[in-house]
mmCIF file of C-alpha atoms in Angstrom:
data_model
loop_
_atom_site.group_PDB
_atom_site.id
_atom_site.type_symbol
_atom_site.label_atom_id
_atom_site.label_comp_id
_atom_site.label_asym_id
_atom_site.label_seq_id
_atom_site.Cartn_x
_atom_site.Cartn_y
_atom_site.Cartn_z
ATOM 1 C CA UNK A 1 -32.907 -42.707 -32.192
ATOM 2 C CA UNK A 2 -31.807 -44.538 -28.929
ATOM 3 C CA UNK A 3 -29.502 -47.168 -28.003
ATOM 4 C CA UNK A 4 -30.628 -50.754 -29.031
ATOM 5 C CA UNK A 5 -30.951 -53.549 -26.212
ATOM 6 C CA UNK A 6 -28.766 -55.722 -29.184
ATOM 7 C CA UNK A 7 -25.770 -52.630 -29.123
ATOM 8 C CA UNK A 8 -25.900 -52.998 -25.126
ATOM 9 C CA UNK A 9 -25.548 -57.019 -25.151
ATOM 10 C CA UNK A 10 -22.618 -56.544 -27.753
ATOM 11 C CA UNK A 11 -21.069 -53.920 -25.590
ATOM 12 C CA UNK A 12 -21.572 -55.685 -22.396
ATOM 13 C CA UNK A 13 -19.611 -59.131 -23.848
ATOM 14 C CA UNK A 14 -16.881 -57.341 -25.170
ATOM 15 C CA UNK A 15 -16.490 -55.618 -21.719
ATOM 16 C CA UNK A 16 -17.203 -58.779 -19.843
ATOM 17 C CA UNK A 17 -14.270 -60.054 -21.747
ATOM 18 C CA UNK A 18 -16.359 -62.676 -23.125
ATOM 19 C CA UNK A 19 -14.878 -62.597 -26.722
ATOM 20 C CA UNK A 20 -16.804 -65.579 -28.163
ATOM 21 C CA UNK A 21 -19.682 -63.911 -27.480
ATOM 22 C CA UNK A 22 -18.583 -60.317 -28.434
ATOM 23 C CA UNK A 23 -17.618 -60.875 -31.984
ATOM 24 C CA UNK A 24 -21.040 -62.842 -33.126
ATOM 25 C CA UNK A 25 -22.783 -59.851 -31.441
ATOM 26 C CA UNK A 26 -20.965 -57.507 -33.131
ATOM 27 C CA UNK A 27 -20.861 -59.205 -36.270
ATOM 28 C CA UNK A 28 -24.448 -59.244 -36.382
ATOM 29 C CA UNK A 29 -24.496 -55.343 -35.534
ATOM 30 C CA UNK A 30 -22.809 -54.987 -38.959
ATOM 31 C CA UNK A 31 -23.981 -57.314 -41.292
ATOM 32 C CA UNK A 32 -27.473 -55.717 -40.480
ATOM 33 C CA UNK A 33 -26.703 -52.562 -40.316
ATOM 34 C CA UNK A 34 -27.267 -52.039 -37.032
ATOM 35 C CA UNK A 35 -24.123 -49.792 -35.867
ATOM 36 C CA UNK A 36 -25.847 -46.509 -35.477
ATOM 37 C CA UNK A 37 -25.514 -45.833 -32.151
ATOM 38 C CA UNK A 38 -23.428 -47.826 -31.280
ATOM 39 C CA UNK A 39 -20.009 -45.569 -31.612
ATOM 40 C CA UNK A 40 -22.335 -43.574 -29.146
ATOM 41 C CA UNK A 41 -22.559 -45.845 -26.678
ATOM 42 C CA UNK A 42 -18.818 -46.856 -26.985
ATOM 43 C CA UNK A 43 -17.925 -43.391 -26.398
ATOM 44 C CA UNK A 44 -20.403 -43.019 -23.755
ATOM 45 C CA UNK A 45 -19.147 -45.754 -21.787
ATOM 46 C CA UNK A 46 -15.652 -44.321 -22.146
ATOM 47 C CA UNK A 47 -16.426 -40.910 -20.489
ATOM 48 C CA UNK A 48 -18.416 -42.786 -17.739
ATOM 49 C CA UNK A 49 -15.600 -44.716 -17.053
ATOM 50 C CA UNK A 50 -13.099 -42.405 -17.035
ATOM 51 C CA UNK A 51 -15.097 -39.717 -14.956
ATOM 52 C CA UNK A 52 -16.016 -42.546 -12.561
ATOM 53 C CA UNK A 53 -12.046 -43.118 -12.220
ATOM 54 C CA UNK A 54 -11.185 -39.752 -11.734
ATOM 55 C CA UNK A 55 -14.179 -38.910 -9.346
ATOM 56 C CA UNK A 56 -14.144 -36.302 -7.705
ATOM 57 C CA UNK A 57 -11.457 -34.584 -9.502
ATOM 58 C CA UNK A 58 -8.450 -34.879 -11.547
ATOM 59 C CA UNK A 59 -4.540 -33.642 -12.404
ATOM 60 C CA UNK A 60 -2.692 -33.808 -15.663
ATOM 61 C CA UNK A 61 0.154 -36.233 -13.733
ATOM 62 C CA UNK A 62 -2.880 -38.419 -13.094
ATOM 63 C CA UNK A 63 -4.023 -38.723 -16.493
ATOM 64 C CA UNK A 64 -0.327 -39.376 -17.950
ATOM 65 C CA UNK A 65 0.163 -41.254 -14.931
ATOM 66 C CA UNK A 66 -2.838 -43.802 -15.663
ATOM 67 C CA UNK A 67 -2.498 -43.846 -19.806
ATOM 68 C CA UNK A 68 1.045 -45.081 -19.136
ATOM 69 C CA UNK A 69 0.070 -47.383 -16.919
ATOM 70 C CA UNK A 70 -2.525 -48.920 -19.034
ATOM 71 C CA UNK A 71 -0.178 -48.735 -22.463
ATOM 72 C CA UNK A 72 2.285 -50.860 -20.374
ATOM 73 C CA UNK A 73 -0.932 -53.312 -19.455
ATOM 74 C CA UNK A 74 -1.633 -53.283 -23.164
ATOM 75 C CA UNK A 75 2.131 -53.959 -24.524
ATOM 76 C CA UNK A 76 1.755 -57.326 -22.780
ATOM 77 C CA UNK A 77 -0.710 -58.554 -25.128
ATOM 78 C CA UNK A 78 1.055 -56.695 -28.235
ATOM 79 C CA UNK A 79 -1.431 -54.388 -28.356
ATOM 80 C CA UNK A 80 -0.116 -50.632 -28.918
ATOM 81 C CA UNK A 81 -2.073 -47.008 -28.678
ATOM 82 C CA UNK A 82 -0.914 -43.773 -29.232
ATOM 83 C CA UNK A 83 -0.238 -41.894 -25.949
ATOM 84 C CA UNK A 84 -1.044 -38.520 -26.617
ATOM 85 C CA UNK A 85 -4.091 -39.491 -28.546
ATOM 86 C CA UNK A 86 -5.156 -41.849 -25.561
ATOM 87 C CA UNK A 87 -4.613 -38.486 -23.103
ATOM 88 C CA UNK A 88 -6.629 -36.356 -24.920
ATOM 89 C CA UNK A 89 -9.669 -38.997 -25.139
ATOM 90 C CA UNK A 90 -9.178 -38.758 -21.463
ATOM 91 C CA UNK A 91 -9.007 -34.994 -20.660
ATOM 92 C CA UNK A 92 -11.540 -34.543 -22.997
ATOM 93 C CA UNK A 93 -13.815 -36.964 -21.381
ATOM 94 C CA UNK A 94 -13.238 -34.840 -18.220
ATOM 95 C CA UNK A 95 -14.322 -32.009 -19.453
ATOM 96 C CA UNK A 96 -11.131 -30.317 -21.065
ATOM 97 C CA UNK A 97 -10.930 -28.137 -24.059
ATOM 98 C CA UNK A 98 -8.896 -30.838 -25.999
ATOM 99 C CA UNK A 99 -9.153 -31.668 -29.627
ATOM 100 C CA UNK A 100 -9.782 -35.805 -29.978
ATOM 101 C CA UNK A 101 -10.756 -36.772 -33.542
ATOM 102 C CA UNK A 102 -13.168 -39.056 -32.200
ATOM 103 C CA UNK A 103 -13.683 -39.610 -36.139
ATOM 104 C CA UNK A 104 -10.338 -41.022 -37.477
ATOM 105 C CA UNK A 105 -10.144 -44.911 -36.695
ATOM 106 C CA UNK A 106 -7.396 -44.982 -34.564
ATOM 107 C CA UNK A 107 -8.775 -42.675 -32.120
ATOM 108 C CA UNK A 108 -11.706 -44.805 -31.410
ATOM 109 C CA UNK A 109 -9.331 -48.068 -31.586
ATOM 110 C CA UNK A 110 -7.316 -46.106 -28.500
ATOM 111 C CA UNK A 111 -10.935 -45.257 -27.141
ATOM 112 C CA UNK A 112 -12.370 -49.019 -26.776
ATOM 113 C CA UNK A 113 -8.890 -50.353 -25.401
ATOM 114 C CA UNK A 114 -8.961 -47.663 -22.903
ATOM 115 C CA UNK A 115 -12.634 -48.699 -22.005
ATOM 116 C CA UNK A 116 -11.944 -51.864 -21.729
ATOM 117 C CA UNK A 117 -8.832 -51.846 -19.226
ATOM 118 C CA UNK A 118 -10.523 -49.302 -17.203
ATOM 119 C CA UNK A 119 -13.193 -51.789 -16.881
ATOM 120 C CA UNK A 120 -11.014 -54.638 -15.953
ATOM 121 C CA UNK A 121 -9.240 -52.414 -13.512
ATOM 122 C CA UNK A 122 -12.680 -51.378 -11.805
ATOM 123 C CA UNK A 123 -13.523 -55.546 -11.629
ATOM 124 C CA UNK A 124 -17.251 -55.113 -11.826
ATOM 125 C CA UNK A 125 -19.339 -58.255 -10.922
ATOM 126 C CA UNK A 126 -22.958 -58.563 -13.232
ATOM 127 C CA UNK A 127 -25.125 -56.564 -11.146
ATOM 128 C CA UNK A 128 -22.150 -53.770 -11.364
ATOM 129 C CA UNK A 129 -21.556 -53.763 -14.856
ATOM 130 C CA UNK A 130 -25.146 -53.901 -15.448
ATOM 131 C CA UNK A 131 -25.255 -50.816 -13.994
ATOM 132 C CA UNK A 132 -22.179 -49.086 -15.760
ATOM 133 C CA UNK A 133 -23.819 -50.239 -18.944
ATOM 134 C CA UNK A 134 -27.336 -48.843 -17.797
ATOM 135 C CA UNK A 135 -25.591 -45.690 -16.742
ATOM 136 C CA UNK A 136 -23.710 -45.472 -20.344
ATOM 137 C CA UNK A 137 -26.859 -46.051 -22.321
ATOM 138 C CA UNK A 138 -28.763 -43.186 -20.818
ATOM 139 C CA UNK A 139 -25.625 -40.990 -21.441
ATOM 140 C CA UNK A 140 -25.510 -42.267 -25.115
ATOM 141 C CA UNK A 141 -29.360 -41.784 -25.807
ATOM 142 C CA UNK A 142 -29.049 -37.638 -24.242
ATOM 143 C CA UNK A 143 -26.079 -37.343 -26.444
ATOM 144 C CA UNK A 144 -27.845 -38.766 -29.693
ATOM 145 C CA UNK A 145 -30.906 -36.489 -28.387
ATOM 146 C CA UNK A 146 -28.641 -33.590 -28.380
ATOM 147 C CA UNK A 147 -26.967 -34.406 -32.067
ATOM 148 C CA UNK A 148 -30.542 -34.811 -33.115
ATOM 149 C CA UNK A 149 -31.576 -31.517 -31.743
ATOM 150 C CA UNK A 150 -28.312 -29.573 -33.568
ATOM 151 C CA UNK A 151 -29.718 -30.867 -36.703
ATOM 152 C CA UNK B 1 39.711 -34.300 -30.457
ATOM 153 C CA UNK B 2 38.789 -35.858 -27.370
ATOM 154 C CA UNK B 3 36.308 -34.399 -24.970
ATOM 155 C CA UNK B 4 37.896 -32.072 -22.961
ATOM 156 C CA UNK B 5 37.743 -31.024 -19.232
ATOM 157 C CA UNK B 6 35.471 -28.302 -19.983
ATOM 158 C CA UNK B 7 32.592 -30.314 -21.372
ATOM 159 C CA UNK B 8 32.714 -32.623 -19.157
ATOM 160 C CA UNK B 9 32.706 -30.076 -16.061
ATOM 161 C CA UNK B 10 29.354 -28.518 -17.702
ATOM 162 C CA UNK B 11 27.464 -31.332 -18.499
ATOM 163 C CA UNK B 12 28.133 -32.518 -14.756
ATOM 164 C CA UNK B 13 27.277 -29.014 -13.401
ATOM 165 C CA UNK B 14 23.920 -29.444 -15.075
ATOM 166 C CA UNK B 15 23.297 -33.220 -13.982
ATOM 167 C CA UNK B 16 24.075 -32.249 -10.607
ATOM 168 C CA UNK B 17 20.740 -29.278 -10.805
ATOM 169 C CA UNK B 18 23.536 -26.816 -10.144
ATOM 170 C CA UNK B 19 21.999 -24.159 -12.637
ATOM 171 C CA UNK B 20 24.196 -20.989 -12.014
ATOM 172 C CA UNK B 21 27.402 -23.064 -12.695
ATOM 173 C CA UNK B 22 26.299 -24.684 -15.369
ATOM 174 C CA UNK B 23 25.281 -21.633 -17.451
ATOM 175 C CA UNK B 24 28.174 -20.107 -16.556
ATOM 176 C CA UNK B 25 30.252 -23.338 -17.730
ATOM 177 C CA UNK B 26 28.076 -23.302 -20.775
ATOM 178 C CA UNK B 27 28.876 -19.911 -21.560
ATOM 179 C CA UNK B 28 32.309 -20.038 -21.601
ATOM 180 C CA UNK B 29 32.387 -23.479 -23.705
ATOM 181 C CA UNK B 30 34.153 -22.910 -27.033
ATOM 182 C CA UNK B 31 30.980 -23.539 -29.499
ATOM 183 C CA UNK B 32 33.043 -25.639 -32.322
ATOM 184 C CA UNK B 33 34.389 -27.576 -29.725
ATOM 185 C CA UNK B 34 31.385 -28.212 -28.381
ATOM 186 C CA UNK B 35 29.445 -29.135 -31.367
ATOM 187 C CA UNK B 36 31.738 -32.242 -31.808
ATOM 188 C CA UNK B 37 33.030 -32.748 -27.906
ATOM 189 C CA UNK B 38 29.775 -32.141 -26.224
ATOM 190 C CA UNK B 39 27.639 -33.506 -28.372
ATOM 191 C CA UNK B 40 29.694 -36.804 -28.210
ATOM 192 C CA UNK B 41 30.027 -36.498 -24.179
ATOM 193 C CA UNK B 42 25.799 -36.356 -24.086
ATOM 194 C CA UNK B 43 24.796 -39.325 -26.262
ATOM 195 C CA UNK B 44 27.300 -41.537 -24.323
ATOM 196 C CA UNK B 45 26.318 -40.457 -20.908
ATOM 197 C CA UNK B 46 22.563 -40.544 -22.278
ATOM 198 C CA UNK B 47 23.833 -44.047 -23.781
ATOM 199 C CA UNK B 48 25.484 -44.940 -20.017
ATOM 200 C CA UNK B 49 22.424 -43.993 -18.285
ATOM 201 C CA UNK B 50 19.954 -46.021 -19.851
ATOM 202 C CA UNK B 51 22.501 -49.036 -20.232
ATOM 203 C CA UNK B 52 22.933 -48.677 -16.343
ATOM 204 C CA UNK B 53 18.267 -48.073 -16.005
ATOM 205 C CA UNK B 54 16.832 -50.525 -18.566
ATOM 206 C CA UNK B 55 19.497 -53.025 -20.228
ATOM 207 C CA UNK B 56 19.213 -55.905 -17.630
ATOM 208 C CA UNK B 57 15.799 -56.138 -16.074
ATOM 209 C CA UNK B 58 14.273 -53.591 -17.803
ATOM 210 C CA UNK B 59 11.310 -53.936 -20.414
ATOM 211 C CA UNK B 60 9.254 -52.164 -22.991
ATOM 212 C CA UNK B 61 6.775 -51.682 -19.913
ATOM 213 C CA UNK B 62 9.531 -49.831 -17.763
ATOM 214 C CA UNK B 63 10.055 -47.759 -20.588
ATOM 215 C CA UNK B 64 6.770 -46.576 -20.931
ATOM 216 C CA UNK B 65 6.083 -45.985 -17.538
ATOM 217 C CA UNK B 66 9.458 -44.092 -17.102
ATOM 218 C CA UNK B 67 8.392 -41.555 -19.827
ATOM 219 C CA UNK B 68 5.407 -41.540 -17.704
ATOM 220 C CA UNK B 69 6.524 -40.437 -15.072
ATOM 221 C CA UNK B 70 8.403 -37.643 -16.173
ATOM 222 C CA UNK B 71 5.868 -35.853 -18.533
ATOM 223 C CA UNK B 72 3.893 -36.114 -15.445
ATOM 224 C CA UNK B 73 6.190 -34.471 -13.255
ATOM 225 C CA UNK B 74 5.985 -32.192 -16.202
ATOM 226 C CA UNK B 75 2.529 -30.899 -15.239
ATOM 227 C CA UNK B 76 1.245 -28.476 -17.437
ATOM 228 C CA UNK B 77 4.704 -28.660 -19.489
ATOM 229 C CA UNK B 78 4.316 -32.296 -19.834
ATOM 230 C CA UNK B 79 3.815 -31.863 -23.785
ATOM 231 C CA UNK B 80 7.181 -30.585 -23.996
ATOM 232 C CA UNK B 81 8.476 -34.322 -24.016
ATOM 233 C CA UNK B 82 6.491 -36.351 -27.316
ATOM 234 C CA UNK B 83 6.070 -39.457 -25.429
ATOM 235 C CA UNK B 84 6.577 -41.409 -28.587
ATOM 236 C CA UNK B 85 10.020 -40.080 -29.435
ATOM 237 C CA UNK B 86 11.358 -40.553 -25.787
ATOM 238 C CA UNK B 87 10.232 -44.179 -25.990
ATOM 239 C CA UNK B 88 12.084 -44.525 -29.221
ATOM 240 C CA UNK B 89 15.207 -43.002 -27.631
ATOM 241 C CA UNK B 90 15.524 -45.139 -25.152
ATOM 242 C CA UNK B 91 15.085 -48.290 -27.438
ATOM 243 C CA UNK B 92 17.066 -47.285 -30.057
ATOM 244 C CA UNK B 93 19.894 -46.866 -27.140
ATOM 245 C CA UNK B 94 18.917 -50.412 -25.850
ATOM 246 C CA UNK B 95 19.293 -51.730 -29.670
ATOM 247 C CA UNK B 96 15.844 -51.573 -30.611
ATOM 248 C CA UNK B 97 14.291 -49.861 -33.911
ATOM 249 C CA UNK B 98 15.876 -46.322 -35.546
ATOM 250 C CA UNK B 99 15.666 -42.451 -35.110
ATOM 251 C CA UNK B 100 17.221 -41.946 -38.402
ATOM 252 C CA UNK B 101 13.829 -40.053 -38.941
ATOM 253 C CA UNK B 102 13.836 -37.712 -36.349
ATOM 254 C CA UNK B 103 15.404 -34.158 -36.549
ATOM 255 C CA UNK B 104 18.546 -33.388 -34.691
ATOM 256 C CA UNK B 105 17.329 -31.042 -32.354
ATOM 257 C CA UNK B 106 14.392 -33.334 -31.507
ATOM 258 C CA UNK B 107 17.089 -35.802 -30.539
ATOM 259 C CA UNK B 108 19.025 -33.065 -28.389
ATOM 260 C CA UNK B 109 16.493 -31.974 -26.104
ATOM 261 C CA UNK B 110 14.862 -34.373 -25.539
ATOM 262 C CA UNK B 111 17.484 -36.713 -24.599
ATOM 263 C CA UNK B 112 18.665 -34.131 -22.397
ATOM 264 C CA UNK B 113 15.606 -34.380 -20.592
ATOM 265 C CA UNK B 114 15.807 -37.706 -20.337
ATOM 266 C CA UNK B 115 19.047 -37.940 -19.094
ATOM 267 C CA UNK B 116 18.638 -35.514 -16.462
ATOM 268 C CA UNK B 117 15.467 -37.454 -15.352
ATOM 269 C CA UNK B 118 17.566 -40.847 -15.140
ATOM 270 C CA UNK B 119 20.620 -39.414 -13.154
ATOM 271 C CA UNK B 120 18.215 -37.545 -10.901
ATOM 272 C CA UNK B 121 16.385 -41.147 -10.357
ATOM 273 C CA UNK B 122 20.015 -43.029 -9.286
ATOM 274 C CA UNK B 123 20.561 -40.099 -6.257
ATOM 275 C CA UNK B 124 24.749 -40.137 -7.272
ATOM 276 C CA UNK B 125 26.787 -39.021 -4.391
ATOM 277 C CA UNK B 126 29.344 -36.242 -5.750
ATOM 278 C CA UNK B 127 31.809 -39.793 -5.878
ATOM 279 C CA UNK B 128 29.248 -41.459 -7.968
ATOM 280 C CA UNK B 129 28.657 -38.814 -10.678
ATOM 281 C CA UNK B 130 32.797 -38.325 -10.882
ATOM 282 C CA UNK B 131 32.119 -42.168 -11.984
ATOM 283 C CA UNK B 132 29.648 -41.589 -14.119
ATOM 284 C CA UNK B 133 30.878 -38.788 -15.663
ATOM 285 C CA UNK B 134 34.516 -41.055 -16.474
ATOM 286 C CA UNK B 135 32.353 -43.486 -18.055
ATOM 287 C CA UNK B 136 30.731 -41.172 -20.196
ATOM 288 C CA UNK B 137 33.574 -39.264 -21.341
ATOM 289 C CA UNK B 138 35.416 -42.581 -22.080
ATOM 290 C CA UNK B 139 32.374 -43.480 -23.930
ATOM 291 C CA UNK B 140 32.105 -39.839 -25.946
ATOM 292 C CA UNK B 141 36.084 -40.288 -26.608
ATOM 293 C CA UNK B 142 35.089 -43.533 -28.465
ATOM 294 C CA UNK B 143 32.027 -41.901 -30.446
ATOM 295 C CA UNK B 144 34.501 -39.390 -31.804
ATOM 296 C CA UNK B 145 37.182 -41.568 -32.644
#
């Protein structure tokens, strides 16, 4: 199982904060049954992002530092996430030995807002977040390889 | 009973980072006393100090980046604050939701973090604290009565 060129275009509007296009996309993801891999490539995006923000390294006061910063961004549009939860995706995403609950729903709610202000904060053109995207995708298909191999 | 000269001395010894004097103030402080008086004397000057950061420009934003800012000084002890609860404090001082939920202690510390991290922002002159410190005990005296 891989990531579908349909998951990436639904992805890729949400990111391009082109919401009239996001939602039919998405919608269609569902009412077909079409999610599986998606949450994959959601996640997958998130840990590019966030390791290509924190490249080469990182500090706990960065991480707090940055989640504050984009829960204040967020608070302008009413929009609130929890801030330990929203650290942990982070750390964990860098390669710390944090618990995240990737599983309960708002963990991945605080997962695609974080996504999508890092995104807005890195201010990709096309041919740039065609290449984040292209990037995530191959990081979501090794990770679905990997689940696939556990089983 | 109003807060006395004791109280106030100690909670100033601490807000001014002078550790040695403040546990030995803190030692000596007469622990009834203390649960009423000093208890009073911090949730005004914790009151005061937010009033003085946040109540005329500031914004839900500033809030959150504040608490930032000092769980990331924090470091590695930067779960010692719960971001959530500091937010709340500060709101709830500002007239803003309830802590009626949260547990006493909870409320203590971390206000007293908090409140250390605010005066340590404003830089008070050993004049300026004096001030402070007036304000706050008038404040306390009011709490109590």
């Amino acid at each position: 199982m891989t990531v579908t060129d349909e998951q990436v275009a639904a992805l890729r509007a949400f990111l391009a904060s082109e919401p009239d296009e996001a939602e039919p996309l998405t919608g269609q993801l569902v009412e077909a049954d079409r999610l599986v891999g998606y949450g994959e490539l959601v996640h997958a995006a998130f840990v590019t992002a966030v390791r290509r923000r924190f490249s080469p390294s990182w500090s706990i006061p960065e991480v707090i530092g940055l989640v504050a910063t984009v829960r204040a961004q967020l608070l302008d549009d009413g929009i609130h996430i929890d801030p330990r939860t929203s650290e942990s995706l982070m750390r964990h995403a860098l390669g710390d030995a944090v618990a995240t609950e990737l599983e309960k729903p708002a963990t991945a709610r605080a997962q695609v807002l974080l996504l999508g202000e890092l995104i807005v904060d890195e201010g990709l053109d096309d041919a740039g977040l065609d290449e984040f995207l292209a990037q995530a995708r191959t990081l979501a298909d090794r990770l679905m390889s990997g689940v696939t191999h556990r089983r | 009973m109003p807060v006395t000269d004791e109280q106030v001395a100690t909670l100033r010894a601490h807000l001014a980072g002078d550790v040695e004097e403040y546990q030995r103030r803190w030692g000596r402080l007469d622990r009834n006393a203390a649960r009423t008086g000093y208890m009073a004397l911090l949730a005004a000057a914790f009151f005061e100090a937010v009033d003085r950061r946040f109540a005329q420009s500031g914004t839900a934003a500033d809030v959150i980046e504040f608490v930032g800012a000092l769980r990331a000084r924090l470091d590695e002890d930067a779960d010692e604050v719960d971001p959530v609860v500091a937010e709340r404090l500060i709101r709830d001082a500002l007239g803003d939701g309830s802590i009626d939920d949260l547990d006493e202690d909870t409320i203590i510390s971390t206000k007293v973090l908090l409140l250390t991290a605010l005066i340590s922002d404003e830089k008070l002159g050993d004049a300026e604290l004096d001030e402070f410190m007036a304000t706050a005990r008038s404040l306390g005296d009011r709490l109590m009565s």
